mmCIF file with all atom_site columns, C-alpha atoms in Angstrom:
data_model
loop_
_atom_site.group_PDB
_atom_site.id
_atom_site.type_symbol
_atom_site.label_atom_id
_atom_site.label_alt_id
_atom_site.label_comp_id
_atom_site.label_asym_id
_atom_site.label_entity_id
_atom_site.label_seq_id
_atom_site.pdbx_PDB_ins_code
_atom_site.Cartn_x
_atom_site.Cartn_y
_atom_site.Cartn_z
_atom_site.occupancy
_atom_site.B_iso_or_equiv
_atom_site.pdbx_formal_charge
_atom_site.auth_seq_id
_atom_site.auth_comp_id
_atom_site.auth_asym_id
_atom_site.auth_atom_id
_atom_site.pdbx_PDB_model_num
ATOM 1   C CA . UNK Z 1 1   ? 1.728   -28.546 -9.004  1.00 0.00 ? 22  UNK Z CA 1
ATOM 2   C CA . UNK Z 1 2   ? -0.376  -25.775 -8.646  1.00 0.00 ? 23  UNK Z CA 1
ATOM 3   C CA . UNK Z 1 3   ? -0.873  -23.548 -5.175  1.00 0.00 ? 24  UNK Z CA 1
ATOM 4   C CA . UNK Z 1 4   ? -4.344  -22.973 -4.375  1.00 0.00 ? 25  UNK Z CA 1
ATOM 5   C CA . UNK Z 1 5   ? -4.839  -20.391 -2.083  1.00 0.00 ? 26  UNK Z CA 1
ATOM 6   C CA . UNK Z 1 6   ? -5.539  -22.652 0.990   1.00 0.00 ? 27  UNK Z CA 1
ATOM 7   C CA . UNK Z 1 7   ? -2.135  -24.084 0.283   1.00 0.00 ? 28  UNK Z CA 1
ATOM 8   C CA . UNK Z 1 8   ? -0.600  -20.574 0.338   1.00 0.00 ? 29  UNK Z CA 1
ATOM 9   C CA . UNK Z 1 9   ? 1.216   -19.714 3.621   1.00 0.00 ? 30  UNK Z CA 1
ATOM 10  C CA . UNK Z 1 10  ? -0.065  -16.232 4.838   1.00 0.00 ? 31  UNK Z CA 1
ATOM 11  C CA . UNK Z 1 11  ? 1.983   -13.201 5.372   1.00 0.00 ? 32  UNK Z CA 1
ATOM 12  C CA . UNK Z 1 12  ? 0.655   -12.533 8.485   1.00 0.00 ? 33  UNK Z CA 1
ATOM 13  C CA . UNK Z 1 13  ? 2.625   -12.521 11.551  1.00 0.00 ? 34  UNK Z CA 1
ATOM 14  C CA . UNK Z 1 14  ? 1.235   -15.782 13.515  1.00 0.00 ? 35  UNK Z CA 1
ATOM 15  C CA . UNK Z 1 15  ? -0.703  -15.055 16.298  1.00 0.00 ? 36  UNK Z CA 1
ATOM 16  C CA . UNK Z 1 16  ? -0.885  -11.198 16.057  1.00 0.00 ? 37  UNK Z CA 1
ATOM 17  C CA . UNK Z 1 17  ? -4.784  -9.882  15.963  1.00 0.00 ? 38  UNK Z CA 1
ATOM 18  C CA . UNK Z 1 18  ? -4.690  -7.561  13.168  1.00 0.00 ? 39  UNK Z CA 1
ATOM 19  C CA . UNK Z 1 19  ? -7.424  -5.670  14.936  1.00 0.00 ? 40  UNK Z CA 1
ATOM 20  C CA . UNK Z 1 20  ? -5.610  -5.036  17.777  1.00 0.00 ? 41  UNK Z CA 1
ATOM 21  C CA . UNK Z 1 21  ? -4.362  -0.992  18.642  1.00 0.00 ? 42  UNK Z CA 1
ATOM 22  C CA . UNK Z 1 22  ? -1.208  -0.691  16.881  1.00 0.00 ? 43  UNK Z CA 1
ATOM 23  C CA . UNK Z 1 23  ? 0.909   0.915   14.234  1.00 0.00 ? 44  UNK Z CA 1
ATOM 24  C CA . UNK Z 1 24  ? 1.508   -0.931  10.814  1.00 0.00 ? 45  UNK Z CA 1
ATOM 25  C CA . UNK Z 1 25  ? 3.352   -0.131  7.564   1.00 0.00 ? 46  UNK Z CA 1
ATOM 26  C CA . UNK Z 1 26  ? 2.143   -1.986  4.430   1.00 0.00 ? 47  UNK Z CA 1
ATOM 27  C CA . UNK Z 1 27  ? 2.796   -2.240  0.925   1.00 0.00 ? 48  UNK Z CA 1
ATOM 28  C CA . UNK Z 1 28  ? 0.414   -2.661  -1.828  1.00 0.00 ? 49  UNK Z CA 1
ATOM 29  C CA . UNK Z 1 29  ? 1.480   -3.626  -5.747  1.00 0.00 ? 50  UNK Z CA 1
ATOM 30  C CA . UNK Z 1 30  ? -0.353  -3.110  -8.571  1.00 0.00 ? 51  UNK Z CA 1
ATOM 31  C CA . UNK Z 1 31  ? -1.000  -6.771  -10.640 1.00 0.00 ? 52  UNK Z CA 1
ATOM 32  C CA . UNK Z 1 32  ? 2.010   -8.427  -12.394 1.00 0.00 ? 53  UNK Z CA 1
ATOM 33  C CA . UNK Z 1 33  ? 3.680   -4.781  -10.717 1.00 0.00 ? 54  UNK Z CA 1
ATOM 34  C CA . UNK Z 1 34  ? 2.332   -2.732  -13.815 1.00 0.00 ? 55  UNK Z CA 1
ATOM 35  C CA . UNK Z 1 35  ? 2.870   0.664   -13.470 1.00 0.00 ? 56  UNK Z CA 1
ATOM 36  C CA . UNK Z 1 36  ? -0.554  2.360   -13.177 1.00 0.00 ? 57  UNK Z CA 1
ATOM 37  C CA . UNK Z 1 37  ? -0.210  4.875   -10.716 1.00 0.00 ? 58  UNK Z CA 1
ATOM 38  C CA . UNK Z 1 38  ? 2.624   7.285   -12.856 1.00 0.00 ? 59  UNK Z CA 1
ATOM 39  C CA . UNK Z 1 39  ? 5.690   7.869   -13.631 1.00 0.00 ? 60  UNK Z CA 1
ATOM 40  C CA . UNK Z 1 40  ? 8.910   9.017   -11.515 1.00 0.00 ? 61  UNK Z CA 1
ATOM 41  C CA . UNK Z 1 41  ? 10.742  11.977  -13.048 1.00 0.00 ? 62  UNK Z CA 1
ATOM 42  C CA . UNK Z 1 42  ? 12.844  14.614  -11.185 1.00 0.00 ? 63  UNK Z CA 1
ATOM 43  C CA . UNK Z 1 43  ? 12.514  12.460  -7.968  1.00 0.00 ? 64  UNK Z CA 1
ATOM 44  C CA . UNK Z 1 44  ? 8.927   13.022  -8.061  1.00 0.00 ? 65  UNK Z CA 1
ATOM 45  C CA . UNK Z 1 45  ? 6.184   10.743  -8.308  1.00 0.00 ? 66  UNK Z CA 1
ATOM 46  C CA . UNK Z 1 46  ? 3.649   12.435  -11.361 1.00 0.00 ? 67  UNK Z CA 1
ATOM 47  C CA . UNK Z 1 47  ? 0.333   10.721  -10.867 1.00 0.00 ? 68  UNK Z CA 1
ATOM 48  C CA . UNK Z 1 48  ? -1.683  9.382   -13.689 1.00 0.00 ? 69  UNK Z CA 1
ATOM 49  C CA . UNK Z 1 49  ? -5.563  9.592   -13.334 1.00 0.00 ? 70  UNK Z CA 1
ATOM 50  C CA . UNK Z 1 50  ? -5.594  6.159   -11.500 1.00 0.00 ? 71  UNK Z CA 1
ATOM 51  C CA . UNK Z 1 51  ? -2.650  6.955   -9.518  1.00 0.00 ? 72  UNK Z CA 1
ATOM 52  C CA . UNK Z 1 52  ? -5.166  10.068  -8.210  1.00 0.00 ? 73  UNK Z CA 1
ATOM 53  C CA . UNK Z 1 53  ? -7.767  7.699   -7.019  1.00 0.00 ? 74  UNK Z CA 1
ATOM 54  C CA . UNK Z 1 54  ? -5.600  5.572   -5.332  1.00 0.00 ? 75  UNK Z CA 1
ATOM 55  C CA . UNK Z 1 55  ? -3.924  8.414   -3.275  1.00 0.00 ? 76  UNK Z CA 1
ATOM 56  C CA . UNK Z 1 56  ? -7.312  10.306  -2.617  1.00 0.00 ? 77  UNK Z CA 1
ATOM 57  C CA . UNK Z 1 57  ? -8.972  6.756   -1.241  1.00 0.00 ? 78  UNK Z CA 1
ATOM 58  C CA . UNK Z 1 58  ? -6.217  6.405   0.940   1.00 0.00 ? 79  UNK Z CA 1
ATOM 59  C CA . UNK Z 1 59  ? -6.329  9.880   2.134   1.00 0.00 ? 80  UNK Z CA 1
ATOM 60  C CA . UNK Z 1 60  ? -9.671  9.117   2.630   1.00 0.00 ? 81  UNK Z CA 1
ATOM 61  C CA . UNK Z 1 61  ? -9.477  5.965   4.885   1.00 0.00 ? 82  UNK Z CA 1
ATOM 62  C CA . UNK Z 1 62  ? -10.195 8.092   8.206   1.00 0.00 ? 83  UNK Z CA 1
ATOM 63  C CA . UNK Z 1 63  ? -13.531 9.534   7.311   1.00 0.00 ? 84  UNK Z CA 1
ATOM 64  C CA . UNK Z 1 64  ? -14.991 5.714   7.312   1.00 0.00 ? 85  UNK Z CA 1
ATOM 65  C CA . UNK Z 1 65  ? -13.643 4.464   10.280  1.00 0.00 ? 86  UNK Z CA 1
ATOM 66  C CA . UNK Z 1 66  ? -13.207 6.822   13.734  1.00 0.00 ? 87  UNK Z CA 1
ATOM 67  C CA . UNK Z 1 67  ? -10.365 4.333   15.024  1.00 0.00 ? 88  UNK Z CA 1
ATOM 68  C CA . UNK Z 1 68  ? -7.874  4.636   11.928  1.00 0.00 ? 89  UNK Z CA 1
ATOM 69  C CA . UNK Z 1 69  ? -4.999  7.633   11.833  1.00 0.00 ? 90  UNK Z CA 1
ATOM 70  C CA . UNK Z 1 70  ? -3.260  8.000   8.949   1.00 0.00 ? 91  UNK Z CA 1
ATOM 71  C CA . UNK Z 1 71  ? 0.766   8.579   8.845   1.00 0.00 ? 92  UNK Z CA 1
ATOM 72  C CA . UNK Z 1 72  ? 3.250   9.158   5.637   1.00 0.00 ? 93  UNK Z CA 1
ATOM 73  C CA . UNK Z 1 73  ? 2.063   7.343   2.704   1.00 0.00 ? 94  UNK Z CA 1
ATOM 74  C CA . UNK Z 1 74  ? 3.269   7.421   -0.853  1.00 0.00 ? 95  UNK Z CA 1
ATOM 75  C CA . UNK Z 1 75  ? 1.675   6.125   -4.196  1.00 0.00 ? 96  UNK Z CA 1
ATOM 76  C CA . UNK Z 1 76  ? 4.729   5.016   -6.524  1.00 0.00 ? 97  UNK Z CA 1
ATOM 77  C CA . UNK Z 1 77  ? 4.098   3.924   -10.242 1.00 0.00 ? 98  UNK Z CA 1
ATOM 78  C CA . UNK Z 1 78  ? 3.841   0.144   -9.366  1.00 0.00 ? 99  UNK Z CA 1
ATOM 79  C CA . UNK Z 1 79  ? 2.941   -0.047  -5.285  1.00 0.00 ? 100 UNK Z CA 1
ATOM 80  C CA . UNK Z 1 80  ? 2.265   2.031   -2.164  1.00 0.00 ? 101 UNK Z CA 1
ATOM 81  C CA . UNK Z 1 81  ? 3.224   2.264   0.870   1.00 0.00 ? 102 UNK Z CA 1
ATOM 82  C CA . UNK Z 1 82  ? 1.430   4.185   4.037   1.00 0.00 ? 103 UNK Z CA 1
ATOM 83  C CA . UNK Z 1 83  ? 1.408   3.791   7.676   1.00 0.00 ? 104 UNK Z CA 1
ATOM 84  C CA . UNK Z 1 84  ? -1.853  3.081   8.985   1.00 0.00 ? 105 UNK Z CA 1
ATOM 85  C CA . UNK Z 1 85  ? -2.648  3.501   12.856  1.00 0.00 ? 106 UNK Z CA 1
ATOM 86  C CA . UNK Z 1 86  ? -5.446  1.229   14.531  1.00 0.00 ? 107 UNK Z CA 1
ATOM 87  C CA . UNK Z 1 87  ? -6.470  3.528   17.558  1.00 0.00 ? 108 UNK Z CA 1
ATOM 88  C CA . UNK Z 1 88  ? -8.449  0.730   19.195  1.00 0.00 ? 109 UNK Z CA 1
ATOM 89  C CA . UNK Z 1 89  ? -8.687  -2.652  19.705  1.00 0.00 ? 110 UNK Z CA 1
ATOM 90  C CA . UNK Z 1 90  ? -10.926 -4.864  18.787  1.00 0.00 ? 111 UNK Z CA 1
ATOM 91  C CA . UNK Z 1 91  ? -12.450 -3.033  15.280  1.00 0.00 ? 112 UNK Z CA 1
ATOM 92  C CA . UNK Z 1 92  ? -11.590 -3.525  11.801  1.00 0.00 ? 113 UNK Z CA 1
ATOM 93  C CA . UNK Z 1 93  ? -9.199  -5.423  11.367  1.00 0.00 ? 114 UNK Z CA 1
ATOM 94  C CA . UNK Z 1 94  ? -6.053  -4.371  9.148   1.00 0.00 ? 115 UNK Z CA 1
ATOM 95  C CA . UNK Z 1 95  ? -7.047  -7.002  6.553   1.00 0.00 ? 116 UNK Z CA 1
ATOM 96  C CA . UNK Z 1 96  ? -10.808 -5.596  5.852   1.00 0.00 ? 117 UNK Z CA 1
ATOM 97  C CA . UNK Z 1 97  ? -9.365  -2.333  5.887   1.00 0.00 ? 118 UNK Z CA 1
ATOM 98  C CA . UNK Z 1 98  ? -7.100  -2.375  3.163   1.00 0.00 ? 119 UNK Z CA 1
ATOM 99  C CA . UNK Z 1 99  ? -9.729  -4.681  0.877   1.00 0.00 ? 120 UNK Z CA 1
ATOM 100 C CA . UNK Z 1 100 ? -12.125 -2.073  1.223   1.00 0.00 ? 121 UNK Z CA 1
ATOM 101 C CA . UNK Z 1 101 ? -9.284  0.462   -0.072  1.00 0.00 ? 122 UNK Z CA 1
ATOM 102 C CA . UNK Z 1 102 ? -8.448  -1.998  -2.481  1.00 0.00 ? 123 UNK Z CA 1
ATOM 103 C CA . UNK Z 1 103 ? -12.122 -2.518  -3.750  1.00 0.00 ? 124 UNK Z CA 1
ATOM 104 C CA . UNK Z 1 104 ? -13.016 1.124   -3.719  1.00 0.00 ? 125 UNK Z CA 1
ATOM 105 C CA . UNK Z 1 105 ? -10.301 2.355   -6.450  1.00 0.00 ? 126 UNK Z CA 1
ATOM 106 C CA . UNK Z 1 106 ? -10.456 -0.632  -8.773  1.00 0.00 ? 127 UNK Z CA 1
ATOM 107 C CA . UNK Z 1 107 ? -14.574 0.371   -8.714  1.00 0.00 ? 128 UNK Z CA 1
ATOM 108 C CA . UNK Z 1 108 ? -13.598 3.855   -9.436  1.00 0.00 ? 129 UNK Z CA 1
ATOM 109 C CA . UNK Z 1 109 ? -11.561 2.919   -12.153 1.00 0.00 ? 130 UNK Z CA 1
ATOM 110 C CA . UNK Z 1 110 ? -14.208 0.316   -13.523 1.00 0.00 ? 131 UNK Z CA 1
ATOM 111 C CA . UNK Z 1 111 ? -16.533 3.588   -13.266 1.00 0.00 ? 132 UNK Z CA 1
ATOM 112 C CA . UNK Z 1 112 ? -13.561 5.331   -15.471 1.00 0.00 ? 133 UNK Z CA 1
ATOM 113 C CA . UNK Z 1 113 ? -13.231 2.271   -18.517 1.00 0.00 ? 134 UNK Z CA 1
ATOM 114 C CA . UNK Z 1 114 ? -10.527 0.715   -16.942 1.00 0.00 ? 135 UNK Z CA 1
ATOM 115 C CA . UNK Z 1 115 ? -11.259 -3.120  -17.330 1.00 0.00 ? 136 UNK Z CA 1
ATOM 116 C CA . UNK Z 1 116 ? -7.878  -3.754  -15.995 1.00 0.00 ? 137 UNK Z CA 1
ATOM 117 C CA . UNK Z 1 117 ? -6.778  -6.076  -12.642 1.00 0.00 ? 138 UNK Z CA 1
ATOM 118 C CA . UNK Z 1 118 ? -5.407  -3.365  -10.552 1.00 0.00 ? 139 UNK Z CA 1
ATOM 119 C CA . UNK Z 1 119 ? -3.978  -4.862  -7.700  1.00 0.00 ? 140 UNK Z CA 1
ATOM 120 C CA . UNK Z 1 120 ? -1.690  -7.290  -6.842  1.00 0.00 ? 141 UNK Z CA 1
ATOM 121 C CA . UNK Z 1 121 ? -3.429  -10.212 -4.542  1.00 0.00 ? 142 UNK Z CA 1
ATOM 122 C CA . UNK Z 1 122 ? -1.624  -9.684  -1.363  1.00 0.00 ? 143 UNK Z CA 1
ATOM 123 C CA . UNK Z 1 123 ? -0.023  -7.150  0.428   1.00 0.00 ? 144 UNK Z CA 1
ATOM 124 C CA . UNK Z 1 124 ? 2.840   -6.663  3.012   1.00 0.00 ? 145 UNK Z CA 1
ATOM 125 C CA . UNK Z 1 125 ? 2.812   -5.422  6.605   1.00 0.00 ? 146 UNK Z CA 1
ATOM 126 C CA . UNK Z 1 126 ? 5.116   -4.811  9.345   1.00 0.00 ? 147 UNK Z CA 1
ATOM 127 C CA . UNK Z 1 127 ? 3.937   -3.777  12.367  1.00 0.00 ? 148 UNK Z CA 1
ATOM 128 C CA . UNK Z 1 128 ? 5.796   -1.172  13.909  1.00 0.00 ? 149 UNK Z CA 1
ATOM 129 C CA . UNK Z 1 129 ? 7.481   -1.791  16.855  1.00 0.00 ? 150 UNK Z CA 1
ATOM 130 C CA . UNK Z 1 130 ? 8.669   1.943   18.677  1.00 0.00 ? 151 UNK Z CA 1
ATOM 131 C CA . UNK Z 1 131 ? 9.140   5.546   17.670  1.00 0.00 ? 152 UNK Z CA 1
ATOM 132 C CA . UNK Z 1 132 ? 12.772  4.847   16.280  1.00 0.00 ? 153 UNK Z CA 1
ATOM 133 C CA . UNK Z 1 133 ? 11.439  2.427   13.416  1.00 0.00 ? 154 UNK Z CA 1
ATOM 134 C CA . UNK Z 1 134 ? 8.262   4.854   13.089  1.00 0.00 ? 155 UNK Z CA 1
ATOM 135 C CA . UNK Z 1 135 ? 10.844  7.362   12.035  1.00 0.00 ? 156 UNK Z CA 1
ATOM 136 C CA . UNK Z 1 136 ? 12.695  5.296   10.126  1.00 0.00 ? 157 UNK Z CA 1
ATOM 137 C CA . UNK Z 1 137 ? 9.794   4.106   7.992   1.00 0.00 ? 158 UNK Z CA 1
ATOM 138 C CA . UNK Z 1 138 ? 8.567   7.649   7.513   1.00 0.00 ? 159 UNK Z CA 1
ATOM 139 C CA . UNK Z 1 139 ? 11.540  8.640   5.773   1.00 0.00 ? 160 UNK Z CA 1
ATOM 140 C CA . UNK Z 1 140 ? 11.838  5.789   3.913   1.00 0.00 ? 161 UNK Z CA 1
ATOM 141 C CA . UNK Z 1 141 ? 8.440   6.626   2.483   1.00 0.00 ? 162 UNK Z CA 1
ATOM 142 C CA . UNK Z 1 142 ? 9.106   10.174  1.802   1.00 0.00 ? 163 UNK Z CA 1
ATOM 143 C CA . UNK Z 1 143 ? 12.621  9.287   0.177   1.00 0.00 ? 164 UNK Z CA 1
ATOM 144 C CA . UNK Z 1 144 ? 11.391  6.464   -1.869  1.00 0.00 ? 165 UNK Z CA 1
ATOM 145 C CA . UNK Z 1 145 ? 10.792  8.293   -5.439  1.00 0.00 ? 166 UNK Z CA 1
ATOM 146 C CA . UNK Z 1 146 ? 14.450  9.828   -5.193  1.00 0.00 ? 167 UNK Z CA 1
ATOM 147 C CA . UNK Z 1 147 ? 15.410  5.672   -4.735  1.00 0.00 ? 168 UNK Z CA 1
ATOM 148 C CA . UNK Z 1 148 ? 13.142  4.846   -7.582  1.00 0.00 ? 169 UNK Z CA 1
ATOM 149 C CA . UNK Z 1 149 ? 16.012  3.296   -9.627  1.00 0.00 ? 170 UNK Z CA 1
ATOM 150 C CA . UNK Z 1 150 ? 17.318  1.226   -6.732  1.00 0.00 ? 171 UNK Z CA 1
ATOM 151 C CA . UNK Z 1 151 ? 13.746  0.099   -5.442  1.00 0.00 ? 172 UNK Z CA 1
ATOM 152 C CA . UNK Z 1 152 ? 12.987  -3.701  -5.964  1.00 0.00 ? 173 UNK Z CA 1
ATOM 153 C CA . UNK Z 1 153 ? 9.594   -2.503  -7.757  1.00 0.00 ? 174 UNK Z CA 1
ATOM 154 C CA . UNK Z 1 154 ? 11.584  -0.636  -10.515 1.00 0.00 ? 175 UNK Z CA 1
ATOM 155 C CA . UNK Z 1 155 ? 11.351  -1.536  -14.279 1.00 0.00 ? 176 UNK Z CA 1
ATOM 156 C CA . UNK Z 1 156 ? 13.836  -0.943  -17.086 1.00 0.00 ? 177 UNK Z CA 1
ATOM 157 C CA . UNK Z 1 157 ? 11.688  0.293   -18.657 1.00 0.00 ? 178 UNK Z CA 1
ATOM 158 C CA . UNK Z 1 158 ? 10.461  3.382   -16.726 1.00 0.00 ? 179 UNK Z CA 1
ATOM 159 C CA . UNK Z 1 159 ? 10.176  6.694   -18.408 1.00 0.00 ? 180 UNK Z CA 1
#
């Protein structure tokens, strides 16, 4: 049998308004988790020319909305992951947020000649409870490309 989407069960937590003041980390994975964005070598993340976009767009988030902070964030060869900050309630939601990320680099790349899917359909959030797990989610970003070959997005056959 085949899921439609209305069959799918969401990721979201129940209940929780995703527009709501809080801190969240989330995940994002390129399509069929293809390695677009680079290539890991020396514990360091080398960014192809899509792998640019998507880091600059995401640096970018603040300058389009006034209630969004930005934390650690990381573009890996397959996925991201940032912490995003909602300042105040009752604005964009999470959701809108990262589809308009999500739109803007895969129309950057059409603009480029890639006439690739870039992104996986869904992402992942967690929404970040207090300081201690703040901290603990900022250094797993920043250690994540020396932890490339243990991370569930790795592939054998990375360079």
């Amino acid at each position: 049998m085949v899921q439609t989407h209305r069959n799918r069960k969401s990721p979201r937590l129940k209940g929780h308004d995703y527009a709501q003041e809080n801190a969240y980390f989330v995940t994002i994975c390129t399509h069929q988790q293809k390695r677009l964005f680079g290539y890991i070598r020396d514990e360091i993340c080398h960014l192809s020319p899509l792998g640019k976009i998507a880091q600059a767009d995401w640096a970018n988030i603040p300058s389009h909305y006034d209630h969004i902070m930005l934390d650690e964030f990381i573009i890996m060869p397959n996925h991201m992951h940032g912490i995003i900050t909602l300042t105040q309630s009752g604005k964009t939601p999470l959701g809108s947020i990262i589809g308009v990320y999500k739109s803007g680099v895969t129309r950057q790349a059409r603009q480029l000649g890639y006439n690739i899917i870039i992104w996986h359909g869904c992402y992942h959030d967690r929404i970040i409870r207090n300081e201690a797990e703040l901290n603990r989610i900022r250094a797993y970003i920043i250690e994540n490309p020396s932890r490339w070959k243990q991370d569930s997005y790795y592939a054998d056959d990375d360079l």
